[in-house]
Coordinates of C-alpha atoms in Angstrom, one line a residue:
M852 CA -26.2 11.7 -5.4
A853 CA -28.5 14.4 -4.2
A854 CA -32.2 13.4 -4.2
A855 CA -34.3 14.2 -7.2
V856 CA -37.2 16.7 -6.5
A857 CA -40.3 17.3 -9.2
R858 CA -43.9 17.4 -8.5
R859 CA -44.9 16.1 -11.8
G860 CA -43.6 13.5 -14.2
S861 CA -44.5 11.4 -16.9
F862 CA -43.3 7.6 -17.9
S863 CA -41.7 6.7 -20.9
D864 CA -44.1 3.7 -21.0
S865 CA -46.2 2.7 -24.2
G866 CA -49.6 3.9 -23.5
S867 CA -48.6 6.3 -20.9
D868 CA -46.4 8.7 -22.4
S869 CA -47.3 12.8 -21.7
E870 CA -49.6 11.5 -19.1
D871 CA -49.2 13.8 -15.9
S872 CA -49.7 12.4 -12.5
S873 CA -48.6 13.3 -9.0
L874 CA -46.3 10.9 -7.2
S875 CA -44.8 10.9 -3.8
D876 CA -40.9 11.8 -3.7
S877 CA -40.3 7.9 -2.9
E878 CA -41.7 6.9 -6.3
L879 CA -40.2 9.7 -8.4
Q880 CA -36.9 8.4 -6.6
A881 CA -37.8 4.7 -8.0
A882 CA -38.9 6.0 -11.4
F883 CA -35.5 8.1 -11.9
A884 CA -33.3 4.9 -10.9
R885 CA -35.1 2.8 -13.3
G886 CA -34.9 5.5 -16.1
E887 CA -38.5 5.9 -16.5
L888 CA -38.5 9.7 -16.5
K889 CA -38.0 11.7 -19.6
P890 CA -35.0 14.0 -19.6
G891 CA -35.8 17.9 -19.6
L892 CA -39.1 17.4 -18.0
N893 CA -37.5 17.3 -14.6
V894 CA -35.0 19.1 -12.8
V895 CA -32.3 17.9 -10.3
L896 CA -31.9 20.5 -7.5
E897 CA -28.9 20.2 -5.3
E898 CA -29.2 20.7 -1.5
R899 CA -28.6 24.2 -0.5
P900 CA -25.1 24.6 1.6
K901 CA -25.8 25.3 5.1
R902 CA -24.7 28.3 6.6
R903 CA -22.1 28.2 9.8
N904 CA -20.6 31.1 11.7
D905 CA -16.8 30.3 11.4
T906 CA -15.5 32.4 14.2
D907 CA -12.4 31.4 14.3
G908 CA -11.7 31.8 10.8
L909 CA -12.8 35.3 10.7
K910 CA -10.6 36.1 13.6
Q911 CA -7.7 34.1 11.8
C912 CA -8.4 36.9 8.6
L913 CA -9.0 39.5 10.9
A914 CA -5.3 39.0 12.5
E915 CA -3.6 38.3 9.2
F916 CA -4.4 42.1 7.8
R917 CA -4.4 43.9 11.3
Q918 CA -1.8 46.3 11.6
Q919 CA -0.4 47.3 15.0
L920 CA -0.9 51.1 14.9
T921 CA -0.7 53.8 17.5
W922 CA -4.5 55.5 18.1
V923 CA -3.1 58.8 16.4
E924 CA -3.1 57.0 13.1
R925 CA -6.1 55.3 13.4
L926 CA -8.0 57.9 15.2
D927 CA -11.0 55.2 15.7
V928 CA -13.6 56.0 18.4
T929 CA -16.3 53.4 19.1
L930 CA -19.2 54.7 21.4
G931 CA -22.7 54.8 22.0
P932 CA -25.2 57.8 21.7
V933 CA -24.5 60.7 24.2
T934 CA -26.9 61.0 27.2
D935 CA -29.9 62.9 26.4
P936 CA -29.8 66.0 29.0
V937 CA -33.9 65.7 28.8
S938 CA -34.1 62.4 29.7
Q939 CA -30.8 62.4 32.0
S940 CA -30.3 58.3 29.9
A941 CA -28.6 57.2 27.2
S942 CA -30.8 56.3 24.3
T943 CA -30.3 52.9 23.2
S944 CA -30.6 51.4 19.5
D945 CA -33.7 49.5 20.6
A946 CA -35.6 52.6 21.5
V947 CA -34.7 54.7 18.3
D948 CA -37.8 54.0 15.8
P949 CA -36.1 53.4 12.3
E950 CA -38.7 54.4 10.2
N951 CA -38.7 58.1 12.4
D952 CA -36.3 60.2 10.6
F953 CA -36.1 62.6 13.5
Q954 CA -35.3 59.9 15.9
R955 CA -32.5 58.2 13.6
E956 CA -30.9 61.4 12.6
M957 CA -30.9 62.4 16.3
S958 CA -29.4 59.1 17.6
F959 CA -26.8 59.4 14.6
Y960 CA -26.0 63.1 16.0
R961 CA -25.7 62.0 19.7
Q962 CA -23.4 59.2 18.9
A963 CA -21.0 61.5 16.7
Q964 CA -21.2 64.1 19.7
A965 CA -20.2 61.3 22.0
A966 CA -17.5 60.4 20.1
V967 CA -15.9 63.9 19.8
L968 CA -16.1 64.4 23.4
E969 CA -14.1 61.2 23.6
A970 CA -11.5 62.2 21.0
L971 CA -10.9 65.8 21.6
P972 CA -9.3 65.4 24.9
R973 CA -7.1 62.3 23.7
L974 CA -6.1 64.7 21.0
R975 CA -5.0 67.7 23.5
K976 CA -3.4 65.1 25.6
L977 CA -1.1 64.2 22.5
Q978 CA -0.7 67.9 21.3
V979 CA -2.3 67.2 18.2
P980 CA -3.5 70.6 17.0
T981 CA -7.7 70.4 16.4
R982 CA -8.3 74.3 15.1
R983 CA -7.7 75.8 11.9
P984 CA -5.1 78.3 12.3
D985 CA -6.4 81.8 11.9
D986 CA -4.1 82.5 8.8
Y987 CA -5.0 79.3 6.9
F988 CA -6.3 79.4 3.3
A989 CA -7.5 76.7 1.6
E990 CA -8.2 76.3 -1.8
M991 CA -11.5 76.4 -3.0
A992 CA -13.1 73.0 -4.5
K993 CA -14.3 75.2 -7.5
S994 CA -12.7 78.1 -9.3
D995 CA -13.4 81.5 -9.3
Q996 CA -14.9 81.2 -13.3
Q997 CA -17.4 78.3 -11.8
M998 CA -18.5 80.6 -8.8
Q999 CA -18.9 83.7 -11.1
K1000 CA -21.0 81.7 -13.2
I1001 CA -23.0 80.5 -10.3
R1002 CA -23.2 84.0 -9.1
Q1003 CA -24.7 85.2 -12.3
K1004 CA -27.2 82.5 -12.5
L1005 CA -28.4 83.4 -9.2
K1006 CA -28.4 86.8 -10.1
S1007 CA -30.3 86.2 -13.1
K1008 CA -32.9 83.9 -11.1
Q1009 CA -33.5 86.5 -8.8
E1010 CA -34.0 89.2 -11.6
A1011 CA -36.7 87.1 -13.4
M1012 CA -38.6 86.5 -9.8
E1013 CA -38.4 90.2 -9.4
R1014 CA -40.0 90.9 -13.0
S1015 CA -42.4 88.0 -12.1
E1016 CA -43.8 89.7 -8.9
K1017 CA -43.9 93.2 -11.0
A1018 CA -45.9 91.7 -13.7
K1019 CA -48.2 90.2 -11.0
Q1020 CA -48.6 93.5 -9.5
L1021 CA -49.1 95.2 -12.6
R1022 CA -52.2 92.5 -13.6
A1023 CA -53.6 93.2 -10.3
M1024 CA -53.7 96.8 -10.2
R1025 CA -55.3 96.4 -13.8
K1026 CA -58.1 93.9 -12.5
Y1027 CA -58.7 96.5 -9.7
G1028 CA -58.7 99.5 -12.2
K1029 CA -61.0 97.7 -14.4
K1030 CA -63.2 96.8 -11.6
V1031 CA -63.5 100.6 -10.2
Q1032 CA -64.3 101.8 -13.9
V1033 CA -66.9 99.3 -14.2
E1034 CA -68.5 100.4 -11.1
I1035 CA -68.1 103.8 -11.7
L1036 CA -70.0 103.2 -15.5
Q1037 CA -72.5 101.4 -13.4
R1038 CA -73.3 104.3 -11.0
R1039 CA -73.1 106.7 -13.7
Q1040 CA -75.8 104.7 -15.8
K1041 CA -78.2 104.3 -12.6
E1042 CA -77.8 107.8 -12.0
K1043 CA -78.8 109.1 -15.8
K1044 CA -81.7 106.6 -15.4
N1045 CA -82.8 107.7 -12.3
M1046 CA -82.9 111.3 -13.9
L1047 CA -84.5 110.0 -17.1
N1048 CA -87.1 108.8 -14.8
A1049 CA -87.6 111.7 -12.7
V1050 CA -87.8 114.2 -16.1
K1051 CA -90.6 111.6 -17.1
K1052 CA -92.6 111.8 -13.9
Y1053 CA -92.3 115.6 -14.1
Q1054 CA -93.5 115.8 -17.7
K1055 CA -96.3 113.7 -17.2
G1056 CA -97.6 115.9 -13.9
L1057 CA -96.9 112.9 -11.5
S1058 CA -94.3 114.9 -9.8
D1059 CA -93.8 118.7 -8.9
K1060 CA -90.0 119.2 -8.7
L1061 CA -86.7 117.5 -10.0
D1062 CA -84.8 116.1 -7.1
F1063 CA -81.8 116.0 -9.2
L1064 CA -81.4 119.9 -9.6
D1065 CA -81.9 120.2 -5.8
E1066 CA -79.1 117.7 -5.5
E1067 CA -76.7 119.5 -7.7
Q1068 CA -77.5 123.2 -6.0
T1069 CA -76.7 121.6 -2.8
S1070 CA -73.6 119.9 -3.8
S1071 CA -72.4 123.0 -5.6
Q1072 CA -73.1 125.1 -2.4
G1073 CA -71.1 122.5 -0.4
N1074 CA -68.2 122.7 -2.6
K1075 CA -67.9 126.3 -2.4
K1076 CA -68.0 126.4 1.5
G1077 CA -65.5 123.6 1.5
N1078 CA -63.2 125.4 -1.0
A1079 CA -63.8 128.9 1.0
S1080 CA -62.9 126.9 4.3
Q1081 CA -59.7 125.6 2.4
R1082 CA -58.9 129.0 1.7
T1083 CA -58.7 130.2 5.1
K1084 CA -57.1 127.2 6.5
K1085 CA -54.3 127.3 3.9
G1086 CA -53.1 130.6 4.3
P1087 CA -50.8 132.7 2.1
N1088 CA -49.3 131.0 -1.0
A1089 CA -45.9 130.3 -1.6
K1090 CA -45.2 133.3 -3.2
R1091 CA -46.9 135.8 -0.8
R1092 CA -44.8 134.2 2.0
Y1093 CA -41.8 135.1 0.1
K1094 CA -42.6 138.6 -0.4
N1095 CA -43.6 138.7 3.1
Q1096 CA -40.0 137.6 4.1
K1097 CA -38.4 140.2 1.6
F1098 CA -40.4 143.1 2.4
G1099 CA -42.0 142.7 5.9
F1100 CA -45.6 141.7 6.3
G1101 CA -47.4 144.8 5.3
G1102 CA -49.0 147.5 7.4
K1103 CA -49.7 151.4 7.4
K1104 CA -47.8 152.8 4.5
K1105 CA -49.5 156.0 4.1
G1106 CA -48.5 158.9 6.4
S1107 CA -45.7 156.8 7.8
K1108 CA -43.4 159.8 7.4
W1109 CA -45.4 162.5 8.6
N1110 CA -44.5 164.6 11.9
T1111 CA -46.2 163.9 15.1
K1112 CA -46.0 166.3 18.3
E1113 CA -43.6 164.2 19.8
S1114 CA -41.0 164.2 16.9
F1115 CA -41.8 167.6 16.5
N1116 CA -40.6 168.9 19.8
D1117 CA -37.6 166.8 19.9
V1118 CA -34.6 168.5 18.7
S1119 CA -32.1 166.4 20.2
S1120 CA -30.6 165.4 16.7
F1121 CA -30.4 169.0 15.3
Q1122 CA -26.9 170.0 14.6
S1123 CA -26.6 173.9 13.5
K1124 CA -23.3 173.6 11.9
V1125 CA -24.4 170.7 9.6
A1126 CA -27.9 172.6 8.9
H1127 CA -26.2 175.8 8.2
N1128 CA -23.5 174.5 6.3
K1129 CA -21.0 176.2 8.6
G1130 CA -18.8 173.1 9.6
P1131 CA -14.9 173.3 8.9
G1132 CA -14.3 173.0 5.2
K1133 CA -17.4 173.8 4.1
G1134 CA -17.1 177.1 2.9
G1135 CA -18.8 180.3 3.8
R1136 CA -17.7 183.9 4.2
G1137 CA -14.7 182.5 6.4
G1138 CA -14.2 179.6 4.6
K1139 CA -11.9 178.7 1.7
G1140 CA -14.4 178.3 -1.3
G1141 CA -17.9 179.0 -0.8
K1142 CA -20.4 177.6 -3.3
K1143 CA -17.8 177.1 -6.0
A1144 CA -16.1 174.6 -3.8
L1145 CA -19.0 172.4 -3.5
N1146 CA -19.6 171.8 -7.5
K1147 CA -16.2 169.5 -7.5
R1148 CA -16.9 168.6 -11.1
P1149 CA -14.8 170.4 -14.1
G1150 CA -16.0 172.4 -16.6
K1151 CA -16.6 171.0 -20.3
R1152 CA -13.2 172.6 -21.9
A1153 CA -11.5 171.2 -18.9
R1154 CA -13.1 167.9 -19.7
Q1155 CA -12.3 168.0 -23.3
K1156 CA -8.6 169.0 -22.3
M1157 CA -8.4 166.1 -20.0
K1158 CA -9.6 163.7 -22.9
N1159 CA -7.1 165.2 -25.4
R1160 CA -4.2 164.7 -23.0
A1161 CA -5.6 160.8 -22.8
R1162 CA -5.4 160.3 -26.4

């Protein structure tokens, strides 16, 4: 029987009930054997079973459910991490700090890389295709309706972000506009105050001249000069440029058709037949017609007859 383990107990003796006393293991065992310990106050604990590494039993179980399949059916590759190109050595598991996320994930990555480098040549040797064909179309895990919902949701989120950005910009612009407006008002109030003080001093005879009047005159003269310089620099306006393009760029118009000494002496373009109306078919004494031939319009009566015929 297992040994009874207890730290405190009370005997059923008269006068010693509910009396606590710390006893050794041997005294407790003797009291339990005599039946002096009350039930419920002590718990009997069994010894924990000893753990053992039953290697033979594990191997036997493995042999029972193991299937003798080829490697193509199993595709199991057990390797260590691939050699690190920087340090030119394979990083062992002892060198990886499990608390360091980067080192841990890097060791997983290098171990998977070593498995791929080992398995791909074996698969090519067994003529197993490892690349997806170009005309391969796989069924989507999610339907088109679900993807459309996701697309609309993303679009709505993007629009909401854009609206919020625009609202932020408008708020910032309003703040800046209010700030500028306040500065302008303060400057005007300051100028007005200075002007009133100058007027009071002038009225009391403390000053001989008003400075703000001189400033206004100089500023107005400066504005006039600036406007004149701008006019000279700008050149003609759009309307003037259009007229120049259409009619020319001006110049002397009066007396442009007057004869000069050179034009008066130049008679190379003169034609006597045309000038005196003596050309062929022009009439004259030897021609057919004369002045009457020049008037080609019929008379009034002939025109009336022509109208009547047309009716």
